[in-house]
Amino acid sequence: MQDTAQKIVGHEITRGARNDSRATARVSAFLALIFVLSSLISSPASAQNAAYVEIDAPDTSGFPTVSTVLDVYDASGQFVSGLSLADVTMREDDSARPVDELTEYPVGAQIVVAFNTGPALGVRDGQGITRYQKIQRAIETWSRALDEKKGDDLSLVSIAGLISAHSGPLEFSAALSAFQPEFRASTPNIQTLSIAMDAALASTPEVGMKRAILFVTPHMEDANLAEALTSIGQRAMQGHVRIFIWLADSELNFNHSSIALFQTLTQQTGGSFVLFDNSALPDPETYFTPLRNAYRLTYSSKLNTTGDHRLSAEVNLDGARIASAAQTFALNVQAPNPIITVLPAQITRRAPEDDPFNEKILLPAQQAIEVIFDFPDGHQRPILSVTLFIDGQPAATNTSGALDKFTWDLSAYTESGQHTLRVEATDLLNLTGASLETPVLVQVVRPPVTPLTLLARYRFVIVGSVIAIAGIILFGILASGRLRLPSARARREKKQRYADPLTQPVAIASIEPPTDPLKKTRRLKSANVESPAALLRLTPDGEAASTLPIPIPADELTIGTDPVQASFILDEAVIAPLHARITHTSEGYVISDPGSAAGTWVNYETVTREGYPLKHGDKVHLGGLLYRFVLKDPPSDSEPLVTFLDP
């Protein structure tokens, strides 16, 4: 402030012709005013002129990675370039966090040019050019040289209000070129600067943009000017708005009291002050170049609680740690939610299809399990470990590789039973979430133990034993000489005897009709069969049992122990959950076996998946159970054929 006063006093002294007693009195009064103003606002000014650090509101959309924009200015108001990761530390709720990335990048500036018009701006020089026209040309030349791609946000303000708001350089230049104020009818007032401040404090189109005001004004006659400028200065300092002032007036008014107030305002906000009569003007770009850079940084957050949190930055400048004001932000953090996706509700263990009577091997021996991870808070993050629990006990833990896949060992389950499965997942923030318990029925189907299954199971041993025993007996007979082969003479005599017509045996035709293979079936026709066909239960000796028949509908019948898979339930140990299927086709009924352990036979022939045609009276074995297939309307029986042979 003293340097400013000295410059103004010197300026007054050079005007020798005007240094009368009245000028001396005005200078004395002006120095007194400057002293008062310096004592009132020297503290804010010194605070603004110190180095400062500022961060923007943090971006948590990529949480736990948090990003923000960092501004660092030294005491002279210049942007500090060339910072490294080691120079910056983030403080998250007072806990230090290292910076992962720090990038310096160019950014546009939000600039407001305000004209506080008055008669002084309309004064012309010897060539008839007004002060306003000279200033207008300088600003228009600057704005036309700006690159649209830099993203500058420009506004034009007059004493009447906004002329052009938040536009690009070309639109701003056009508005400035068209602006022709009426100087004689205008009275300068501080409201113009207040409107400019509102425009400068509006939301910037890009994060990290700096704010500045270029205020063109003559001196002002306003008793409340000091109070108004103090309020504007406070708003500017809070919003980090730099104010640059071009005071365009007659040299006679360069010692006006308002000039000292404007000068102090620019010092407070980190701007600059220019007195303009008809001299050269500075390039406005020199004001705004330091405002066109910023740092973008990211760090890894460790917050694991929902609520409001505080974030600030500390920067090492020439050995001094400078901290920014803290930004408060809200965060929603919840534990991950693991979900089991690939898991059937029922697992059936049985002997292999190619060895259905093997009691020692039950398949499947294992079950694949897959897990997906849902984050209720919407923040995807790495999972560190996943644990599988079976019946409440930890069975396996994944900490590397495919964390979402498990293999459930089923080899220990030899009895049917219900089991529960769940998983727990721990994420990068050490938050652990658990899935719901999933019930799974493990059904164990063992091969039935019946004479037929024993015969099938040990068929190779039995056949081998029979062959071996027969061989031993034959060998013994041959060895003892009891087995004698007919001699050649005996064979010739037998041949001659059959060659003589008188000695030939006479075939006597049988007049007895052949035995009826469906004799027992006829006795079963009287059974109460309401459906098109039925299976009648038989005893092992082939007689009709006392149980009710199994009705077979016109379309399909499935037989088994599982109510879900079978339409007719047989509660027998030898019957599989889905044991057999009888289907009505255009050619009649066909029975098929989808792969039951005990097997299915028709007339002692094995039934496969491809199916076996059924005829009225066929014997059907379902495991060890014997049935006869009958039709409600069986085909008519054919008459026995008697054949007589000629003597």
XYZ file of C-alpha atoms in Angstrom:
647
model
C 0.000 0.000 0.000
C 2.862 2.430 0.734
C 4.385 1.757 -2.718
C 1.048 2.573 -4.295
C 0.760 5.746 -2.320
C 4.261 6.787 -3.298
C 3.513 6.236 -7.000
C 0.383 8.333 -6.796
C 2.153 11.093 -4.833
C 4.969 11.098 -7.363
C 2.463 11.410 -10.118
C 0.970 14.408 -8.408
C 4.382 16.074 -7.950
C 5.228 15.772 -11.665
C 2.275 17.925 -12.398
C 4.208 21.064 -11.454
C 1.715 23.511 -12.781
C -0.979 22.114 -10.573
C 0.926 21.723 -7.278
C -0.841 24.407 -5.395
C -2.010 24.365 -1.785
C -5.242 22.616 -2.684
C -3.364 19.745 -4.360
C -1.157 19.363 -1.293
C -4.232 19.150 0.898
C -5.818 16.518 -1.346
C -2.638 14.427 -1.262
C -2.508 14.578 2.518
C -6.118 13.518 2.789
C -5.517 10.736 0.275
C -2.532 9.372 2.249
C -4.647 9.380 5.390
C -7.365 7.411 3.590
C -4.839 4.866 2.355
C -3.480 4.409 5.867
C -6.974 3.740 7.210
C -7.768 1.266 4.438
C -4.458 -0.504 4.929
C -5.163 -1.023 8.611
C -8.650 -2.336 7.832
C -7.882 -4.870 5.137
C -4.178 -5.608 5.355
C -4.839 -8.959 7.045
C -7.102 -10.405 4.283
C -4.780 -9.116 1.626
C -1.762 -10.824 3.116
C -3.726 -14.033 3.457
C -4.710 -13.970 -0.232
C -1.150 -13.277 -1.313
C 0.136 -16.381 0.471
C 0.530 -19.741 -1.308
C -2.584 -21.855 -1.206
C -3.848 -25.353 -2.114
C -7.400 -26.163 -3.150
C -9.207 -29.367 -4.122
C -12.529 -29.822 -5.833
C -15.369 -32.007 -4.515
C -14.161 -35.638 -4.721
C -15.573 -37.977 -7.372
C -16.508 -41.328 -5.765
C -18.156 -42.928 -8.820
C -15.179 -45.298 -9.172
C -14.935 -46.077 -5.445
C -12.742 -47.341 -3.850
C -10.713 -45.263 -6.315
C -11.434 -41.597 -5.536
C -10.461 -38.734 -7.869
C -10.390 -34.962 -7.476
C -8.866 -31.817 -9.010
C -5.981 -30.078 -7.260
C -4.889 -26.415 -7.617
C -1.577 -25.194 -6.169
C -0.492 -21.524 -6.293
C 2.582 -19.895 -4.824
C 2.703 -16.602 -2.940
C 3.072 -14.620 -6.166
C -0.169 -16.089 -7.538
C 1.501 -18.344 -10.100
C 0.371 -21.911 -10.689
C 2.923 -24.405 -9.369
C 3.863 -26.909 -12.079
C 5.931 -30.062 -11.942
C 4.626 -31.621 -8.716
C 5.401 -35.330 -8.163
C 3.513 -38.054 -6.313
C 5.806 -37.638 -3.318
C 4.827 -33.947 -3.026
C 1.123 -34.624 -2.428
C -0.616 -36.526 0.384
C -4.368 -36.970 0.774
C -5.978 -36.963 4.212
C -9.138 -39.018 4.505
C -10.836 -38.448 7.860
C -7.365 -37.430 9.155
C -5.778 -40.659 7.883
C -2.971 -40.188 5.353
C -3.456 -41.836 1.942
C -0.770 -41.889 -0.791
C -1.624 -40.551 -4.236
C -1.755 -43.212 -6.965
C -1.842 -40.892 -10.002
C -1.050 -37.181 -10.425
C -1.482 -35.588 -13.860
C -1.086 -31.928 -14.798
C -3.446 -30.938 -17.589
C -4.634 -27.746 -19.346
C -8.074 -26.432 -18.524
C -10.168 -23.497 -19.657
C -10.931 -20.451 -17.514
C -14.238 -18.856 -16.533
C -13.755 -15.156 -17.313
C -16.161 -12.242 -16.934
C -15.497 -8.898 -18.640
C -17.533 -6.109 -17.035
C -17.921 -2.512 -18.344
C -18.954 0.005 -15.686
C -19.735 2.714 -18.217
C -19.747 6.445 -17.561
C -18.912 9.733 -19.290
C -15.163 9.217 -18.731
C -15.178 6.204 -21.098
C -16.651 8.317 -23.893
C -13.840 10.918 -23.932
C -12.062 11.027 -27.330
C -8.436 11.598 -28.167
C -7.067 13.842 -30.892
C -8.044 11.267 -33.522
C -11.634 11.051 -32.294
C -11.265 7.608 -30.688
C -12.915 7.141 -27.299
C -11.307 5.407 -24.347
C -13.975 2.710 -24.573
C -13.154 2.000 -28.225
C -9.485 1.472 -27.401
C -10.354 -0.889 -24.565
C -12.954 -2.656 -26.699
C -10.398 -3.269 -29.455
C -7.830 -4.657 -27.017
C -10.301 -7.092 -25.459
C -11.799 -8.072 -28.816
C -8.322 -8.777 -30.239
C -7.592 -10.995 -27.234
C -10.876 -12.904 -27.430
C -10.568 -13.576 -31.187
C -7.129 -15.092 -30.638
C -8.480 -17.647 -28.157
C -8.766 -21.275 -29.209
C -12.334 -22.571 -29.037
C -10.970 -26.003 -28.105
C -9.476 -24.691 -24.859
C -12.975 -24.513 -23.421
C -12.931 -20.976 -22.026
C -16.231 -19.815 -20.551
C -16.696 -16.081 -21.271
C -19.356 -13.649 -20.091
C -19.940 -9.972 -20.897
C -21.549 -7.650 -18.319
C -22.597 -4.024 -18.545
C -24.150 -1.585 -16.137
C -27.538 -2.890 -17.291
C -26.746 -6.556 -16.602
C -25.586 -9.631 -18.536
C -25.052 -9.125 -22.276
C -23.529 -12.535 -23.105
C -23.453 -15.355 -20.547
C -21.071 -18.344 -20.527
C -20.262 -18.393 -24.234
C -17.267 -19.332 -26.359
C -14.715 -16.876 -27.773
C -16.493 -16.296 -31.117
C -19.895 -15.622 -29.565
C -18.286 -13.389 -26.934
C -16.408 -11.392 -29.598
C -19.587 -10.862 -31.571
C -21.445 -9.629 -28.478
C -18.579 -7.300 -27.564
C -18.393 -5.896 -31.091
C -22.115 -5.141 -31.052
C -22.059 -3.504 -27.604
C -22.256 0.291 -27.982
C -23.005 1.877 -24.594
C -24.443 5.339 -24.030
C -21.746 7.039 -21.973
C -23.301 10.420 -21.118
C -26.524 8.846 -19.814
C -24.674 6.302 -17.636
C -23.600 6.710 -14.046
C -20.940 4.242 -12.826
C -22.039 2.142 -9.866
C -20.727 -0.821 -7.914
C -23.721 -2.971 -8.945
C -21.927 -3.772 -12.221
C -19.108 -5.508 -10.324
C -21.630 -7.358 -8.149
C -23.368 -8.722 -11.283
C -19.971 -9.773 -12.653
C -19.218 -11.585 -9.399
C -22.474 -13.551 -9.652
C -21.549 -14.650 -13.177
C -18.029 -15.626 -12.119
C -19.254 -17.749 -9.211
C -21.660 -19.750 -11.378
C -20.937 -23.455 -11.800
C -18.072 -24.051 -14.186
C -18.670 -26.347 -17.190
C -15.516 -28.303 -16.356
C -14.048 -29.353 -13.037
C -10.859 -27.448 -12.217
C -11.673 -24.225 -14.094
C -10.454 -21.020 -12.429
C -12.486 -17.803 -12.204
C -11.512 -14.227 -13.021
C -13.099 -10.785 -13.617
C -11.727 -8.005 -15.811
C -13.497 -4.874 -14.537
C -13.326 -1.715 -16.697
C -14.480 1.373 -14.765
C -13.875 5.084 -14.226
C -13.536 6.525 -10.742
C -16.704 6.338 -8.644
C -18.476 8.798 -6.383
C -20.141 6.479 -3.864
C -20.165 7.003 -0.108
C -20.732 3.261 0.476
C -18.028 2.128 -1.936
C -15.608 0.917 0.748
C -18.266 -1.249 2.408
C -19.478 -2.665 -0.927
C -15.960 -3.509 -2.084
C -15.218 -5.216 1.230
C -18.245 -7.526 0.721
C -17.290 -8.234 -2.894
C -13.706 -8.929 -1.853
C -14.842 -11.491 0.710
C -16.969 -13.288 -1.893
C -14.082 -13.264 -4.345
C -11.650 -14.711 -1.811
C -14.062 -17.468 -0.804
C -14.631 -18.437 -4.450
C -11.000 -17.850 -5.498
C -12.083 -15.260 -8.063
C -9.260 -13.036 -9.227
C -10.257 -9.444 -9.991
C -8.322 -7.375 -12.540
C -9.262 -3.667 -12.856
C -8.615 -1.259 -15.707
C -9.465 2.194 -14.342
C -10.081 4.350 -17.436
C -10.321 8.004 -16.546
C -8.769 11.402 -16.857
C -5.351 11.847 -15.329
C -6.914 14.487 -13.104
C -8.858 11.745 -11.261
C -5.933 9.398 -10.665
C -5.747 10.569 -7.055
C -9.399 9.929 -6.316
C -10.122 7.971 -3.129
C -11.976 5.204 -5.049
C -8.755 4.319 -6.865
C -7.077 3.194 -3.650
C -10.089 1.018 -2.809
C -9.998 -0.663 -6.246
C -6.264 -1.192 -5.927
C -6.680 -2.869 -2.562
C -9.403 -5.158 -3.991
C -7.085 -6.435 -6.727
C -4.349 -7.122 -4.177
C -6.790 -9.016 -1.999
C -7.921 -11.312 -4.804
C -4.558 -11.907 -6.512
C -5.348 -9.669 -9.500
C -3.727 -6.487 -10.812
C -4.586 -2.825 -11.293
C -4.001 -0.530 -14.322
C -4.554 3.215 -14.662
C -5.525 4.051 -18.235
C -5.834 7.466 -19.825
C -4.809 6.990 -23.431
C -1.677 4.903 -22.956
C -1.052 1.317 -24.086
C -3.000 -1.533 -22.464
C -1.564 -4.908 -21.347
C -2.510 -8.175 -23.074
C -5.327 -9.732 -20.997
C -3.920 -13.207 -21.696
C -1.044 -12.461 -19.320
C -3.674 -12.387 -16.553
C -5.333 -15.651 -17.459
C -2.444 -17.922 -18.494
C -1.651 -18.889 -14.861
C -5.302 -19.943 -14.526
C -5.226 -22.499 -17.329
C -3.654 -25.474 -15.531
C -4.737 -27.965 -12.887
C -3.827 -31.372 -11.452
C -6.040 -34.423 -11.620
C -5.241 -37.015 -8.968
C -6.552 -40.379 -7.794
C -5.983 -42.370 -4.625
C -7.246 -45.636 -3.135
C -9.774 -45.096 -0.375
C -9.921 -47.283 2.722
C -13.304 -46.058 3.940
C -15.629 -48.911 4.903
C -18.442 -47.080 6.693
C -21.485 -45.307 5.337
C -21.868 -41.610 6.141
C -20.169 -38.215 5.730
C -16.389 -38.081 5.384
C -13.767 -35.336 5.027
C -11.013 -35.085 2.419
C -8.118 -32.620 2.167
C -4.746 -32.400 0.409
C -1.288 -31.563 1.733
C 1.363 -30.281 -0.680
C 5.076 -29.892 -0.019
C 6.197 -26.503 -1.387
C 9.857 -25.711 -0.809
C 9.873 -27.726 2.408
C 6.632 -26.225 3.743
C 3.496 -28.353 4.061
C 0.436 -26.452 2.824
C -2.976 -27.988 3.428
C -6.186 -27.331 1.563
C -9.558 -26.747 3.129
C -11.415 -30.021 3.707
C -14.180 -31.146 1.358
C -17.079 -33.032 2.966
C -18.660 -35.823 0.937
C -21.226 -38.555 1.574
C -20.456 -42.212 0.879
C -22.571 -45.379 0.864
C -20.501 -48.502 1.593
C -21.978 -51.987 2.130
C -20.570 -55.492 2.327
C -20.597 -57.610 -0.861
C -23.445 -60.044 -1.434
C -22.262 -63.440 -2.787
C -24.882 -65.558 -4.596
C -24.609 -69.286 -5.422
C -25.775 -69.732 -9.032
C -24.828 -73.212 -10.327
C -26.277 -75.703 -7.847
C -29.143 -78.193 -8.419
C -31.856 -78.672 -5.798
C -31.346 -82.464 -5.870
C -28.311 -84.621 -6.601
C -28.892 -88.368 -7.174
C -25.947 -90.697 -6.612
C -26.198 -94.161 -8.164
C -24.049 -96.865 -9.715
C -22.514 -96.202 -13.155
C -24.756 -96.852 -16.147
C -22.300 -99.383 -17.574
C -22.117 -101.204 -14.226
C -25.570 -100.742 -12.640
C -25.038 -103.352 -9.877
C -21.772 -101.919 -8.524
C -22.249 -101.025 -4.859
C -18.784 -99.545 -4.345
C -18.919 -96.800 -6.987
C -21.635 -94.129 -6.825
C -21.810 -91.258 -9.273
C -21.506 -88.310 -9.366
C -18.482 -88.097 -7.052
C -18.399 -84.255 -7.071
C -20.519 -81.220 -7.883
C -19.371 -77.920 -9.445
C -20.465 -74.719 -7.651
C -20.299 -71.185 -9.084
C -20.704 -67.892 -7.238
C -21.432 -64.347 -8.422
C -20.836 -61.201 -6.363
C -23.315 -58.356 -6.060
C -22.406 -55.004 -4.499
C -25.533 -53.383 -3.004
C -23.751 -50.010 -2.738
C -23.045 -49.994 -6.499
C -19.248 -49.856 -6.059
C -17.531 -52.779 -7.785
C -14.268 -53.749 -6.091
C -11.912 -56.736 -5.862
C -12.828 -59.787 -3.762
C -9.935 -61.061 -1.649
C -11.279 -64.390 -0.358
C -14.360 -66.636 -0.620
C -15.210 -69.473 1.795
C -17.665 -72.327 1.128
C -19.637 -73.616 4.128
C -21.387 -77.013 4.057
C -23.803 -77.760 6.885
C -22.377 -74.779 8.768
C -18.744 -75.933 8.582
C -16.063 -74.357 6.337
C -15.253 -76.759 3.499
C -12.955 -74.740 1.207
C -11.489 -71.225 0.869
C -10.390 -69.516 -2.355
C -7.801 -66.731 -2.060
C -6.313 -66.873 -5.561
C -7.202 -67.988 -9.054
C -10.899 -68.446 -9.831
C -12.427 -67.214 -6.575
C -15.955 -67.817 -7.849
C -15.666 -71.583 -8.438
C -15.740 -74.508 -6.002
C -15.884 -78.328 -6.289
C -18.075 -80.101 -3.725
C -16.768 -83.584 -2.862
C -19.724 -86.019 -2.716
C -17.775 -89.247 -2.216
C -18.448 -89.295 1.535
C -22.230 -89.230 1.109
C -23.435 -92.851 1.137
C -26.876 -92.198 2.621
C -29.637 -89.932 1.393
C -30.006 -86.647 3.274
C -30.559 -82.889 3.163
C -27.554 -80.518 3.257
C -27.163 -76.718 3.356
C -24.568 -74.635 1.522
C -23.578 -70.963 1.790
C -20.573 -68.803 0.913
C -18.875 -65.828 2.563
C -16.912 -63.215 0.575
C -14.426 -60.615 1.891
C -13.634 -57.588 -0.293
C -10.757 -55.126 -0.583
C -12.158 -53.027 2.289
C -12.275 -56.077 4.620
C -16.057 -56.086 4.496
C -17.529 -59.613 4.633
C -20.928 -60.615 3.277
C -22.668 -64.016 3.305
C -25.151 -65.654 0.950
C -28.419 -67.244 1.995
C -28.280 -70.921 2.945
C -29.167 -73.107 -0.040
C -30.702 -76.548 0.717
C -29.634 -79.485 -1.471
C -31.044 -83.024 -1.299
C -28.421 -85.694 -1.896
C -30.280 -88.906 -2.785
C -28.307 -92.149 -2.754
C -29.809 -95.013 -4.825
C -28.164 -98.380 -4.172
C -28.558 -101.393 -6.501
C -31.368 -103.766 -5.282
C -30.380 -107.134 -3.795
C -32.612 -109.841 -5.430
C -31.840 -113.233 -6.993
C -32.151 -111.646 -10.407
C -29.771 -108.778 -9.572
C -27.335 -111.189 -7.926
C -27.447 -113.298 -11.060
C -26.826 -110.247 -13.230
C -24.128 -108.919 -10.905
C -22.158 -112.171 -10.794
C -23.074 -113.467 -14.248
C -19.510 -113.709 -15.432
C -18.426 -115.578 -12.306
C -21.405 -117.948 -12.525
C -20.930 -118.679 -16.220
C -17.246 -119.264 -15.710
C -17.887 -121.541 -12.773
C -20.465 -123.565 -14.713
C -18.098 -123.983 -17.631
C -15.308 -125.008 -15.316
C -17.471 -127.543 -13.489
C -18.798 -128.958 -16.777
C -15.276 -129.314 -18.042
C -14.229 -131.130 -14.900
C -17.204 -133.522 -15.121
C -16.560 -134.205 -18.800
C -12.940 -134.829 -18.132
C -13.824 -137.233 -15.330
C -16.251 -139.165 -17.535
C -13.754 -139.496 -20.309
C -11.056 -140.501 -17.908
C -13.207 -143.254 -16.330
C -14.147 -144.777 -19.714
C -17.884 -144.519 -19.082
C -18.499 -142.487 -22.157
C -18.280 -144.746 -25.229
C -18.676 -143.491 -28.749
C -20.660 -145.687 -31.189
C -18.494 -147.764 -33.509
C -18.431 -147.338 -37.268
C -20.377 -150.598 -37.749
C -23.192 -149.448 -35.475
C -23.451 -146.175 -37.330
C -23.780 -148.020 -40.693
C -26.519 -150.288 -39.371
C -28.504 -147.324 -38.038
C -28.224 -145.558 -41.352
C -29.474 -148.617 -43.297
C -32.393 -149.052 -40.882
C -33.644 -145.521 -41.549
C -33.134 -145.944 -45.290
C -35.602 -148.915 -45.476
C -39.226 -147.604 -45.911
C -40.575 -150.493 -43.889
C -38.533 -149.549 -40.893
C -39.308 -145.758 -41.033
C -41.205 -144.280 -38.027
C -44.733 -143.132 -38.817
C -45.660 -139.548 -37.770
C -49.016 -139.532 -36.074
C -50.804 -136.202 -36.315
C -51.684 -134.667 -33.021
C -55.290 -133.817 -32.651
C -54.746 -132.146 -29.309
C -54.746 -128.363 -29.699
C -51.659 -126.541 -28.552
C -51.503 -125.111 -25.091
C -52.801 -121.571 -24.775
C -49.931 -119.306 -23.716
C -52.511 -116.686 -22.641
C -54.490 -119.096 -20.512
C -53.678 -117.178 -17.386
C -54.183 -113.908 -19.211
C -57.781 -114.882 -20.000
C -58.363 -115.283 -16.299
C -57.051 -111.740 -15.864
C -59.440 -110.250 -18.396
C -62.108 -110.095 -15.765
C -59.945 -107.693 -13.689
C -61.305 -104.187 -13.256
C -59.330 -102.360 -15.947
C -60.984 -99.038 -16.790
C -58.023 -97.478 -18.647
C -57.005 -98.502 -22.211
C -54.254 -100.701 -20.766
C -52.854 -101.783 -17.408
C -50.026 -103.604 -15.650
C -51.306 -106.489 -13.480
C -49.111 -107.527 -10.594
C -48.117 -111.238 -10.621
C -46.620 -113.448 -7.994
C -43.235 -115.081 -8.710
C -45.043 -118.227 -9.933
C -47.078 -116.194 -12.437
C -50.394 -116.063 -10.568
C -52.359 -112.825 -10.249
C -51.517 -110.891 -7.085
C -54.101 -109.262 -4.883
C -52.866 -105.705 -5.503
C -54.709 -103.300 -7.773
C -53.495 -102.991 -11.380
C -51.486 -100.005 -12.592
C -53.722 -98.140 -15.054
C -52.020 -96.918 -18.229
C -53.612 -93.818 -19.759
C -53.976 -93.281 -23.460
C -50.910 -91.017 -23.738
C -48.097 -91.768 -21.302
C -47.308 -93.299 -17.903
C -44.130 -92.727 -15.876
C -43.305 -95.070 -12.982
C -40.904 -94.332 -10.120
C -40.488 -93.207 -6.501
C -40.100 -89.445 -7.134
C -43.465 -87.638 -7.191
C -41.904 -84.882 -9.270
C -40.634 -87.164 -12.033
C -43.167 -90.043 -11.941
C -46.932 -90.011 -12.457
C -47.377 -93.404 -10.714
C -45.446 -93.935 -7.470
C -44.139 -97.373 -6.459
C -42.763 -97.245 -2.946
C -40.303 -100.105 -3.428
C -36.573 -100.150 -2.714
C -35.724 -101.545 -6.151
C -37.582 -98.807 -8.005
C -35.623 -95.708 -9.132
C -36.958 -92.127 -8.851
C -37.839 -92.418 -12.571
C -37.756 -96.130 -13.363
C -39.741 -96.653 -16.601
C -41.894 -94.796 -19.138
C -44.765 -96.320 -21.162
C -45.771 -94.280 -24.205
C -48.728 -94.799 -26.540
C -47.700 -94.481 -30.191
C -49.498 -95.068 -33.476
C -48.244 -98.686 -33.461
C -49.197 -99.382 -29.846
C -47.604 -99.092 -26.435
C -43.811 -98.862 -26.011
C -41.919 -99.189 -22.707
C -38.487 -97.576 -22.155
C -36.018 -97.433 -19.256
C -34.171 -94.069 -18.806
C -31.334 -95.805 -16.951
C -32.656 -97.283 -13.703
C -30.222 -99.211 -11.519
C -32.384 -102.383 -11.150
C -33.364 -102.440 -14.842
C -36.538 -103.307 -16.801
C -37.268 -106.461 -18.853
C -40.065 -107.609 -21.201
C -40.330 -111.386 -21.557
C -36.808 -111.501 -20.036
C -35.387 -109.206 -22.694
C -33.657 -106.027 -21.469
C -35.467 -102.738 -22.072
C -33.223 -99.814 -23.156
C -33.712 -96.075 -23.532
C -34.828 -96.602 -27.134
C -37.867 -98.596 -25.959
C -39.483 -102.008 -26.408
C -42.949 -102.633 -27.988
C -45.563 -104.188 -25.694
C -48.127 -106.791 -26.722
C -51.119 -108.019 -24.821
C -49.988 -110.628 -22.300
C -46.273 -109.653 -22.157
C -44.459 -110.208 -18.869
C -42.816 -107.020 -17.581
C -40.130 -106.984 -14.854
C -39.564 -103.678 -13.048
C -36.468 -104.603 -11.067
C -37.636 -107.604 -9.028
C -41.356 -106.864 -9.481
C -43.312 -108.937 -12.046
C -46.285 -107.575 -14.029
C -48.324 -108.601 -17.037
C -49.278 -106.053 -19.674
C -52.942 -106.308 -20.685
C -55.192 -104.283 -22.966
C -58.771 -103.401 -22.091
C -59.800 -104.514 -25.594
C -57.264 -107.229 -26.458
C -57.053 -108.668 -29.972
C -59.181 -111.810 -30.609
C -57.495 -115.176 -30.055
C -56.765 -117.232 -33.184
C -58.156 -120.786 -33.504
C -55.610 -123.596 -32.991
C -54.280 -125.061 -36.212
C -54.358 -128.924 -36.504
C -52.093 -130.440 -39.124
C -52.407 -134.088 -40.279
C -49.420 -135.758 -41.835
C -49.743 -138.336 -44.642
C -48.773 -141.897 -43.621
